[in-house]
mmCIF file of C-alpha atoms in Angstrom:
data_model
loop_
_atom_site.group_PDB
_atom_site.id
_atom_site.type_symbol
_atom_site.label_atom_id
_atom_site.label_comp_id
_atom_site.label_asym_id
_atom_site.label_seq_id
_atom_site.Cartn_x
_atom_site.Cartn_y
_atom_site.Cartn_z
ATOM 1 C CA UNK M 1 -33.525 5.075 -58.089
ATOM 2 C CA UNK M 2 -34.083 1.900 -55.864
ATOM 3 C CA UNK M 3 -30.668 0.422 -57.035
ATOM 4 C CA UNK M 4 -28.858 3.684 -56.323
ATOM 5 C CA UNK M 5 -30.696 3.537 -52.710
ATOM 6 C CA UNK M 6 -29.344 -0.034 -51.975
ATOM 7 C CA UNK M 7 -25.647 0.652 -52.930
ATOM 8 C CA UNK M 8 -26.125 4.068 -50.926
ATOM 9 C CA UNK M 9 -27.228 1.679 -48.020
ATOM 10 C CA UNK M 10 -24.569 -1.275 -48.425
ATOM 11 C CA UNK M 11 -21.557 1.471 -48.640
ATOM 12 C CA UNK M 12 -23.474 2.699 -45.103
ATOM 13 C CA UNK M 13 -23.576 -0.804 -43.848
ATOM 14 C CA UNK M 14 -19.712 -1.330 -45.149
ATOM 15 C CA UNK M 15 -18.654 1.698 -43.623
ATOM 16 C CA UNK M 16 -20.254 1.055 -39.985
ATOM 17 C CA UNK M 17 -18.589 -2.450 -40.307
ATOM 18 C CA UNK M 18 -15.431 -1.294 -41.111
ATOM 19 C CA UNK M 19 -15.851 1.263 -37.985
ATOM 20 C CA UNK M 20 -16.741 -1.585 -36.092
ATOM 21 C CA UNK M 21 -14.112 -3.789 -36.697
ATOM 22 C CA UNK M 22 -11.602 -0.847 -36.218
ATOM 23 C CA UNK M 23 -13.207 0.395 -32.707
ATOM 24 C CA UNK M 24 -12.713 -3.868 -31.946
ATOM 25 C CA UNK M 25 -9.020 -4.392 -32.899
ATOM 26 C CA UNK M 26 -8.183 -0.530 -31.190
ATOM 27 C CA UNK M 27 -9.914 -1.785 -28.048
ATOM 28 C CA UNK M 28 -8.209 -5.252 -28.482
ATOM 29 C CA UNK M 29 -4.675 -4.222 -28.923
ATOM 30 C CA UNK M 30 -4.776 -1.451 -26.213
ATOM 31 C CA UNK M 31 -6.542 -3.863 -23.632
ATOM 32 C CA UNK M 32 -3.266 -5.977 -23.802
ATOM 33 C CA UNK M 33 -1.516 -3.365 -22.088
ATOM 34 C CA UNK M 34 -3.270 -4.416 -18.760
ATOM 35 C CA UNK M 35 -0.039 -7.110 -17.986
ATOM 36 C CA UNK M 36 1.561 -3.765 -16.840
ATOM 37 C CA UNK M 37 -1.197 -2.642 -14.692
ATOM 38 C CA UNK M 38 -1.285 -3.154 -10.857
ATOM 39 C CA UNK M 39 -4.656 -3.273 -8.537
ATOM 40 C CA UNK M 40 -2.462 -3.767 -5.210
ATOM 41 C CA UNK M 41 0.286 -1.256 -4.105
ATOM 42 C CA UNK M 42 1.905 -3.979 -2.676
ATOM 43 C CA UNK M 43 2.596 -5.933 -6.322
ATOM 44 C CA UNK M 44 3.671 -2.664 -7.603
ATOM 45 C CA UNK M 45 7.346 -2.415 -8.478
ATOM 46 C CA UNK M 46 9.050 0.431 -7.549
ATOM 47 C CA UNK M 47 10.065 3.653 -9.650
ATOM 48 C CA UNK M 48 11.350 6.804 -8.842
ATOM 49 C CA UNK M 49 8.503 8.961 -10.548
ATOM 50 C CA UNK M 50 4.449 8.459 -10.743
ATOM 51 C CA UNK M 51 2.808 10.291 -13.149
ATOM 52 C CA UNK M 52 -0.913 11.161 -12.257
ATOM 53 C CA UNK M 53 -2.760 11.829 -15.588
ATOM 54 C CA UNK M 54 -5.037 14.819 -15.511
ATOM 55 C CA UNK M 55 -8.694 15.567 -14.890
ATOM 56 C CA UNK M 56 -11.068 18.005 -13.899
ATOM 57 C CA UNK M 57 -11.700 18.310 -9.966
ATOM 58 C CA UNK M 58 -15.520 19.177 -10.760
ATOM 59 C CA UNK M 59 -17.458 18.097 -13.079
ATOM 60 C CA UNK M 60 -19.893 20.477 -15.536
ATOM 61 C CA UNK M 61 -22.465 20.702 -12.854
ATOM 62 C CA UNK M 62 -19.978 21.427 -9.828
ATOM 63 C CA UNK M 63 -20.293 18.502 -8.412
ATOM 64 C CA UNK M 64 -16.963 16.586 -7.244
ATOM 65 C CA UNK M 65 -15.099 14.341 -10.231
ATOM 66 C CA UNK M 66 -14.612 10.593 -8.675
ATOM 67 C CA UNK M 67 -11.587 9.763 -11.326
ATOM 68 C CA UNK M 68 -10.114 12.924 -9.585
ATOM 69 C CA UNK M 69 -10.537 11.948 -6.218
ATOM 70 C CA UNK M 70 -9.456 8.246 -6.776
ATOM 71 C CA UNK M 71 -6.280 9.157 -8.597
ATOM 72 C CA UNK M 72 -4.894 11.667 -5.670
ATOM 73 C CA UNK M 73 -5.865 8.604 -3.642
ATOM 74 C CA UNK M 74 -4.196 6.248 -5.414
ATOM 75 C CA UNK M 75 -0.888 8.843 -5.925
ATOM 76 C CA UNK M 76 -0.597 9.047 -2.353
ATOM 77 C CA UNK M 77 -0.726 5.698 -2.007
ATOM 78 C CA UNK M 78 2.242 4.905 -4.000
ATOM 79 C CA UNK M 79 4.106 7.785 -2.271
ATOM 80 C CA UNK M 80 3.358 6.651 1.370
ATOM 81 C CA UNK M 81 4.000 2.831 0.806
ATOM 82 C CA UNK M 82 7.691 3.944 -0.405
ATOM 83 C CA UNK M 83 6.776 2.883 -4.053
ATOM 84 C CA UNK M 84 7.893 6.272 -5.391
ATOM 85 C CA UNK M 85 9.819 9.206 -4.637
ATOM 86 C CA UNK M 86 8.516 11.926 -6.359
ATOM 87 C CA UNK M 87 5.202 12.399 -8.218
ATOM 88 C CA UNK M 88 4.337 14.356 -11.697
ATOM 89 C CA UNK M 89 0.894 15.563 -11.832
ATOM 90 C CA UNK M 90 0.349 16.402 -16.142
ATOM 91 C CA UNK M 91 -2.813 17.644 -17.193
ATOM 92 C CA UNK M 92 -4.531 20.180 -19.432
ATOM 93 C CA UNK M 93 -3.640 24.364 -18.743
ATOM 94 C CA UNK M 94 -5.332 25.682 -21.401
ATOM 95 C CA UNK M 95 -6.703 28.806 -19.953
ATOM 96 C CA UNK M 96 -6.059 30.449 -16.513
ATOM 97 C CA UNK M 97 -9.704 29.751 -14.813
ATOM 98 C CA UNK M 98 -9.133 25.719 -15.895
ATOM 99 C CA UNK M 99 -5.860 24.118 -14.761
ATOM 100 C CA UNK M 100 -5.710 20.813 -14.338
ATOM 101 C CA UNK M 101 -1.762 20.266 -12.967
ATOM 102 C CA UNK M 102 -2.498 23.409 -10.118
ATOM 103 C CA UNK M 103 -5.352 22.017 -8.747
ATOM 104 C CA UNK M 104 -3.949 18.153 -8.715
ATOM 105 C CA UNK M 105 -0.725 19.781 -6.701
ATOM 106 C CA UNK M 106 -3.063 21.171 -4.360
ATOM 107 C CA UNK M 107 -5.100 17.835 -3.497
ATOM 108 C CA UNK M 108 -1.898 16.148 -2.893
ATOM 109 C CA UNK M 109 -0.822 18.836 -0.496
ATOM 110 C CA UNK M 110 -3.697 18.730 1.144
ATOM 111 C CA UNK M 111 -3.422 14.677 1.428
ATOM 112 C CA UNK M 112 -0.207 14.954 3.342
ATOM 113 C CA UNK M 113 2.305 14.739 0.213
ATOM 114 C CA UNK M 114 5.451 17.365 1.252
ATOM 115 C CA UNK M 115 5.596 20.003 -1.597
ATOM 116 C CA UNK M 116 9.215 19.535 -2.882
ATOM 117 C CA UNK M 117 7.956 16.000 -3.878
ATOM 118 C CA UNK M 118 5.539 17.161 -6.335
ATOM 119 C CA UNK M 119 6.533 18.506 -9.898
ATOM 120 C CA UNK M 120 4.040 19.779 -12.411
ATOM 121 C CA UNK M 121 3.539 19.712 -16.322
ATOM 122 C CA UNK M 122 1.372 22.007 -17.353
ATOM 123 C CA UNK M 123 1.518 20.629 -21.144
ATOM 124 C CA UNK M 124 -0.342 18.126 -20.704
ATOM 125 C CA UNK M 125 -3.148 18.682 -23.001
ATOM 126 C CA UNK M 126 -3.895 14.428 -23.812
ATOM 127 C CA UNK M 127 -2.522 11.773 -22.667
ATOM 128 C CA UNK M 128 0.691 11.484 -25.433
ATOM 129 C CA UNK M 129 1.653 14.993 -24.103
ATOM 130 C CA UNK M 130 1.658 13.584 -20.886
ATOM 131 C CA UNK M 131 3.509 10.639 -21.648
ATOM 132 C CA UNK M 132 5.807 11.680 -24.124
ATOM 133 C CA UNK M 133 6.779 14.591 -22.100
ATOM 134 C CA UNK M 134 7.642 12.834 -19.004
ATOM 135 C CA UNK M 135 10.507 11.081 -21.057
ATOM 136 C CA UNK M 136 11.135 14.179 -23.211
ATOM 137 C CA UNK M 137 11.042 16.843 -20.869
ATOM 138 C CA UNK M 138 11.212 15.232 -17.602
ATOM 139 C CA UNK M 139 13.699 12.725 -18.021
ATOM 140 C CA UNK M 140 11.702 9.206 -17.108
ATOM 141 C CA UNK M 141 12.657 6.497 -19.109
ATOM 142 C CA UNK M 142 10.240 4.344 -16.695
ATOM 143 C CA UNK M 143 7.709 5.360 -14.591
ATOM 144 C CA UNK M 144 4.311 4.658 -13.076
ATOM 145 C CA UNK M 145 0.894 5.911 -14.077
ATOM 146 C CA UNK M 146 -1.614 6.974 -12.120
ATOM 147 C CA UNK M 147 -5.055 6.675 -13.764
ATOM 148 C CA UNK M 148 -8.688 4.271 -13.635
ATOM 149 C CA UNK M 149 -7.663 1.069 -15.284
ATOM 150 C CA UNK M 150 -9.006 1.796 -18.830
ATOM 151 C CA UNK M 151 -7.032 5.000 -19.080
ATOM 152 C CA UNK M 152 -3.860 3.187 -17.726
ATOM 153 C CA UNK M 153 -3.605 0.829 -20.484
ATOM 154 C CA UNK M 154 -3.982 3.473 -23.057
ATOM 155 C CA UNK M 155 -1.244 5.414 -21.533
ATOM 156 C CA UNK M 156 0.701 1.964 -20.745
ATOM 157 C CA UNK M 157 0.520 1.192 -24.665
ATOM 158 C CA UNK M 158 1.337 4.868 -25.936
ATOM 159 C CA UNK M 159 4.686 4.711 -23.534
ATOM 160 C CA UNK M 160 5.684 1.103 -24.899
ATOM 161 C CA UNK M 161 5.151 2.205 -28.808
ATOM 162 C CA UNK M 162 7.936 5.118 -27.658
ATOM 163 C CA UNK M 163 10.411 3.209 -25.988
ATOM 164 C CA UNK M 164 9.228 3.954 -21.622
ATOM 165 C CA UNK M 165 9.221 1.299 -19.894
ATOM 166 C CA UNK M 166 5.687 2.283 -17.856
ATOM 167 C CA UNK M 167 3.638 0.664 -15.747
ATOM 168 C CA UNK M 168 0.210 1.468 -13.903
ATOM 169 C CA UNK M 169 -1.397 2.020 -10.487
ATOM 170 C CA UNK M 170 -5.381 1.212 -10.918
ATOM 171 C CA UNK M 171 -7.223 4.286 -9.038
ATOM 172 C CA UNK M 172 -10.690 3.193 -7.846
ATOM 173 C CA UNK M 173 -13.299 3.389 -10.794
ATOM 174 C CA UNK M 174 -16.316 5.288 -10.132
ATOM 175 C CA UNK M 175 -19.560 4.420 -9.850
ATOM 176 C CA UNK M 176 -21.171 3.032 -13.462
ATOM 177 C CA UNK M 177 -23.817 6.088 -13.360
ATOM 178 C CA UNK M 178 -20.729 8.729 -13.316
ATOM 179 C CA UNK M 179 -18.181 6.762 -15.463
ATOM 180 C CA UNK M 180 -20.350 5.904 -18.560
ATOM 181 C CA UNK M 181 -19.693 8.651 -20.454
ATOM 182 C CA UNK M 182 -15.814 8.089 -19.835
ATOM 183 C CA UNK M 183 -15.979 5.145 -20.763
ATOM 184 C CA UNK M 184 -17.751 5.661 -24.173
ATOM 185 C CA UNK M 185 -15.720 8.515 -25.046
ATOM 186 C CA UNK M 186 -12.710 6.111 -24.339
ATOM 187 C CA UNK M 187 -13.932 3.706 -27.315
ATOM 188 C CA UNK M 188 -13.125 6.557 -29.646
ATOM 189 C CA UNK M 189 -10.041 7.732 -28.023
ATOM 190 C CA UNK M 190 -8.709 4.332 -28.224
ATOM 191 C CA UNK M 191 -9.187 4.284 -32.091
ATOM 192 C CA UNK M 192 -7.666 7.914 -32.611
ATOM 193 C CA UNK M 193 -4.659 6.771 -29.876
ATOM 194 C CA UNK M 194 -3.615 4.330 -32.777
ATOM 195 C CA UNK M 195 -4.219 6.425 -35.395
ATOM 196 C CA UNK M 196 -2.146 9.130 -33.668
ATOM 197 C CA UNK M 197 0.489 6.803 -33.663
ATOM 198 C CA UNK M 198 0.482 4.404 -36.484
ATOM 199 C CA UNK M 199 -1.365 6.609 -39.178
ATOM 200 C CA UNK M 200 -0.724 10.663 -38.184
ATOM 201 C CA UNK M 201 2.504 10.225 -36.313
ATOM 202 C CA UNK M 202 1.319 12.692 -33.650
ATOM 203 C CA UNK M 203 3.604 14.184 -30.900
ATOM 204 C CA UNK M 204 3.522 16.604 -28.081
ATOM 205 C CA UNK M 205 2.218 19.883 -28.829
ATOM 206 C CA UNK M 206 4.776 21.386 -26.436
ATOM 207 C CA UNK M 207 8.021 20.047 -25.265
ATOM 208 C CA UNK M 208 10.475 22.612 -23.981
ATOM 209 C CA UNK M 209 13.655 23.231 -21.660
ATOM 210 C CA UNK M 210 14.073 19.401 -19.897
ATOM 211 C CA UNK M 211 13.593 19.727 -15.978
ATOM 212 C CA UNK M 212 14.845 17.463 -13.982
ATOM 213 C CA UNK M 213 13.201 16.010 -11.439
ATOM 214 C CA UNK M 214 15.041 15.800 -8.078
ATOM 215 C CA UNK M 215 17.151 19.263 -8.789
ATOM 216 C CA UNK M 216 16.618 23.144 -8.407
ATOM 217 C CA UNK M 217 13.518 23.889 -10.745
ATOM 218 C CA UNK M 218 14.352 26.742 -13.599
ATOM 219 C CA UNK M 219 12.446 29.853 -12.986
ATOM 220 C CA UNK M 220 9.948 30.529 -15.910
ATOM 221 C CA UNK M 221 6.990 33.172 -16.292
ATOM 222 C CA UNK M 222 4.074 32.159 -15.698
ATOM 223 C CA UNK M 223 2.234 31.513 -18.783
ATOM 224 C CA UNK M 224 -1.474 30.170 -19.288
ATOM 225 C CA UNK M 225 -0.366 26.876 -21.112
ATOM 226 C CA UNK M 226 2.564 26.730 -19.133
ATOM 227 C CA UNK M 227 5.458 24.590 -20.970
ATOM 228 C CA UNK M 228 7.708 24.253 -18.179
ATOM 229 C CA UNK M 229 7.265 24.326 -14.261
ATOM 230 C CA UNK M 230 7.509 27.314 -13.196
ATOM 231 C CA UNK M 231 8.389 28.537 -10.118
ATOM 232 C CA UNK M 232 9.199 32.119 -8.382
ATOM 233 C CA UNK M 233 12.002 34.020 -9.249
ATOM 234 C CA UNK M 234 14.731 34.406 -7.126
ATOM 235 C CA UNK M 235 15.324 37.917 -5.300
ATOM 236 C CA UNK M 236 19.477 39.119 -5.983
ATOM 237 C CA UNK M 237 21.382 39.550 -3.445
ATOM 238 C CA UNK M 238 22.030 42.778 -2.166
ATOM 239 C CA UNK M 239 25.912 43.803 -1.466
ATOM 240 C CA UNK M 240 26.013 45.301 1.475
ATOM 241 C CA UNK M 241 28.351 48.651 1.588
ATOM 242 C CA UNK M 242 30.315 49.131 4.785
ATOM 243 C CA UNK M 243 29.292 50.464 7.450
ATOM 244 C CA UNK M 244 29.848 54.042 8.529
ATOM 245 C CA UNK M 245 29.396 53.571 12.091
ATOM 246 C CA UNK M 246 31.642 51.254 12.235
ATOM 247 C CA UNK M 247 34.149 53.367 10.387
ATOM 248 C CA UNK M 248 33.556 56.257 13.454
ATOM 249 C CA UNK M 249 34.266 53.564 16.085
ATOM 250 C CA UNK M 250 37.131 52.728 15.087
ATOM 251 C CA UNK M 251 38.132 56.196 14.337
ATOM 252 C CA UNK M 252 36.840 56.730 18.191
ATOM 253 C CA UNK M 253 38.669 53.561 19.191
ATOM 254 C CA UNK M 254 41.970 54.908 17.479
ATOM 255 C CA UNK M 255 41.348 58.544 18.990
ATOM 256 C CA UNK M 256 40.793 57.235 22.104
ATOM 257 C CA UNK M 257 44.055 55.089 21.940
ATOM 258 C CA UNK M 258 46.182 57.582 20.956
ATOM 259 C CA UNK M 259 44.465 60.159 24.175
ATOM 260 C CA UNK M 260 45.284 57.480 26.324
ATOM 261 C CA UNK M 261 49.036 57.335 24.860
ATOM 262 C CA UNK M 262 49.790 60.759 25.263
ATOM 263 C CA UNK M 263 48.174 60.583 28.686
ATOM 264 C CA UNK M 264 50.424 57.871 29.858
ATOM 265 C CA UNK M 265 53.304 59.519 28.262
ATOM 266 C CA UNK M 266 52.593 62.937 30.282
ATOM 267 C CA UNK M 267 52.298 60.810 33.306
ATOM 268 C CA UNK M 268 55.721 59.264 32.779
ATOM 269 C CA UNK M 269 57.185 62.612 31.978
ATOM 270 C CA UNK M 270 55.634 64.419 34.994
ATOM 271 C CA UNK M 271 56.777 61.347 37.170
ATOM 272 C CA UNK M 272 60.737 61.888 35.942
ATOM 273 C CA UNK M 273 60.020 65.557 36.611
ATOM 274 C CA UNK M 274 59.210 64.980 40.077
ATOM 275 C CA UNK M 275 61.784 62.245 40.719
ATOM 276 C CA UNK M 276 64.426 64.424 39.683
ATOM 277 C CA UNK M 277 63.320 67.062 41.547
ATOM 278 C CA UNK M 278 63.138 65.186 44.605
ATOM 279 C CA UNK M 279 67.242 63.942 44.030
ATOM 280 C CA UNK M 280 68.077 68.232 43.608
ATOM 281 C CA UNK M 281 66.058 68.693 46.712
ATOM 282 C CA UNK M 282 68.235 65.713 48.787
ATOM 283 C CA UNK M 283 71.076 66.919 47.040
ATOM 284 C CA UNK M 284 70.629 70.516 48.186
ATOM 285 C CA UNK M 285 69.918 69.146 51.917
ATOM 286 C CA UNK M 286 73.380 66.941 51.729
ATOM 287 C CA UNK M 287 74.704 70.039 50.901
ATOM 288 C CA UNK M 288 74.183 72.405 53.417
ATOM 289 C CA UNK M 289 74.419 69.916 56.157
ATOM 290 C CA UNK M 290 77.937 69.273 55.281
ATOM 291 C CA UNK M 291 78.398 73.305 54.983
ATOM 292 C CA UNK M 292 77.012 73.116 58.944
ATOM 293 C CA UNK M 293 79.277 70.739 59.858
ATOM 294 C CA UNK M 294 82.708 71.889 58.686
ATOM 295 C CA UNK M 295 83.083 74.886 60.659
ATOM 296 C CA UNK M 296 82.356 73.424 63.705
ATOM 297 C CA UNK M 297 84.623 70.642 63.309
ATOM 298 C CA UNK M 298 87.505 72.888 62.683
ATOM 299 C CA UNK M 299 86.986 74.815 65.925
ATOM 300 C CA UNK M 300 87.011 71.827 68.240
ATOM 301 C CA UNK M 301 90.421 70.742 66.954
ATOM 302 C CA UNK M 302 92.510 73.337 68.665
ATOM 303 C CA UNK M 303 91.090 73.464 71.925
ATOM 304 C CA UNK M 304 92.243 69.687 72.633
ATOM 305 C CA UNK M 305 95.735 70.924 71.727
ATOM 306 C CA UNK M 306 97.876 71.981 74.817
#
């Protein structure tokens, strides 16, 4: 019973070394991404996208998340020092009260970012969606990330195994009392990132209709996981018939042309009326003048003759 209890014990004792050793090299090779992370905006090179990586605005208790906070900061940042030209806020959209991407958009709004700039993925359930997606889905070949330090090289090292040229934007860390579960649970997610990768050949859960970033958005329902961004639909436009009072004004118009025609016509008609008229009435005058003056004429004549 003793012996079984000491192999029992050594395969324990195996087993958390091998764990160990594993959490060491995952946190080793990962930590080499950090070449491709940036602290100053001002050493960042430029791209044409950021991609902020998601988190909760609040935290279990209500009160306000820090890495959420510092990564709108840090977006904006990029976007205001000309570093970037559009940014892609990815995050989880699991169910309609939690929704990561909508409340991200919002924050930049709010921080003075103009709307059209922004473009959401509301697949982004981990951090491979996110990045994998961007490429996929989005189009980015190379862009920057938008996370705390540790999560940037994570991301950095997923986007180099697939072929994006990424690099990172450091947001401010938070305070050791709020980060230090983060930053355990990151130990582990480093270990499953390679084994997502190297061992289960994990991809995106959703991909989707590509979008491109810069161009008219496709109209898509709304959905509560939300594989595509969607937008409103657009109203049709209405053909508009003609226009029946215009059709009576210009049957007025036309009515009222053709009165004034036959008015001008009766004029003209009256007027040669009356001219000729007036040349019978001359005529008659001549006339009887001349009838006046013959007789008397003819008189005259003899007398003068002897």
């Amino acid at each position: 019973m003793k012996k079984f209890a000491k192999i029992l014990l050594a395969c324990f004792c195996l087993l958390l070394a091998s764990a160990a050793m594993l959490l060491g090299y995952s946190e080793w090779t990962i930590s080499d991404a950090r070449h491709y992370t940036y602290d100053d905006v001002d050493a960042v090179p430029y791209n044409r996208v950021a991609l902020v990586l998601g988190t909760s605005k609040y935290l279990i208790g209500g009160s306000p998340n820090h890495y959420f906070k510092y990564r709108i900061k840090a977006a904006a940042e990029l976007y205001n020092n000309g570093k970037v030209d559009y940014i892609l806020v990815s995050g989880d959209n699991a169910t309609v009260q939690y929704n990561e991407p909508r409340q991200m958009r919002r924050a930049l709004i709010q921080a003075g970012i103009p709307a059209k700039a922004i473009y959401s993925d509301y697949a982004g359930f981990r951090t491979l969606d996110s990045i994998v997606r961007a490429k996929e889905v989005f189009g980015q070949a190379h862009f920057t990330v938008v996370s705390q330090a540790f999560h940037n090289e994570r991301a950095i090292f997923i986007a180099r195994h697939f072929g994006i040229e990424a690099v990172g934007f450091n947001a401010k860390d938070p305070s050791a009392y709020q980060g230090i579960k983060t930053r355990v649970r990151e130990v582990f997610a480093r270990l499953m990132g390679l084994l997502d990768l190297y061992v289960l050949d994990k991809g995106p859960k959703f991909l989707g209709e590509p979008i491109v970033i810069g161009g008219p958005t496709p109209c898509q329902t709304l959905s509560t996981i939300g594989a595509s961004q969607p937008c409103l639909p657009i109203p049709p436009v209405a053909h508009k018939p003609p226009l029946a009072p215009a059709a009576s004004t210009a049957t007025a118009t036309s009515a009222a042309t053709d009165t004034a025609l036959t008015a001008s016509s009766a004029m003209s008609t009256s007027a040669a009326t009356a001219s000729k008229e007036a040349d019978a009435a001359k005529a008659a005058v001549a006339t009887s003048a001349a009838l006046s003056t013959g007789p008397a004429t003819s008189g005259a004549a003899p007398a003068s003759t002897p």
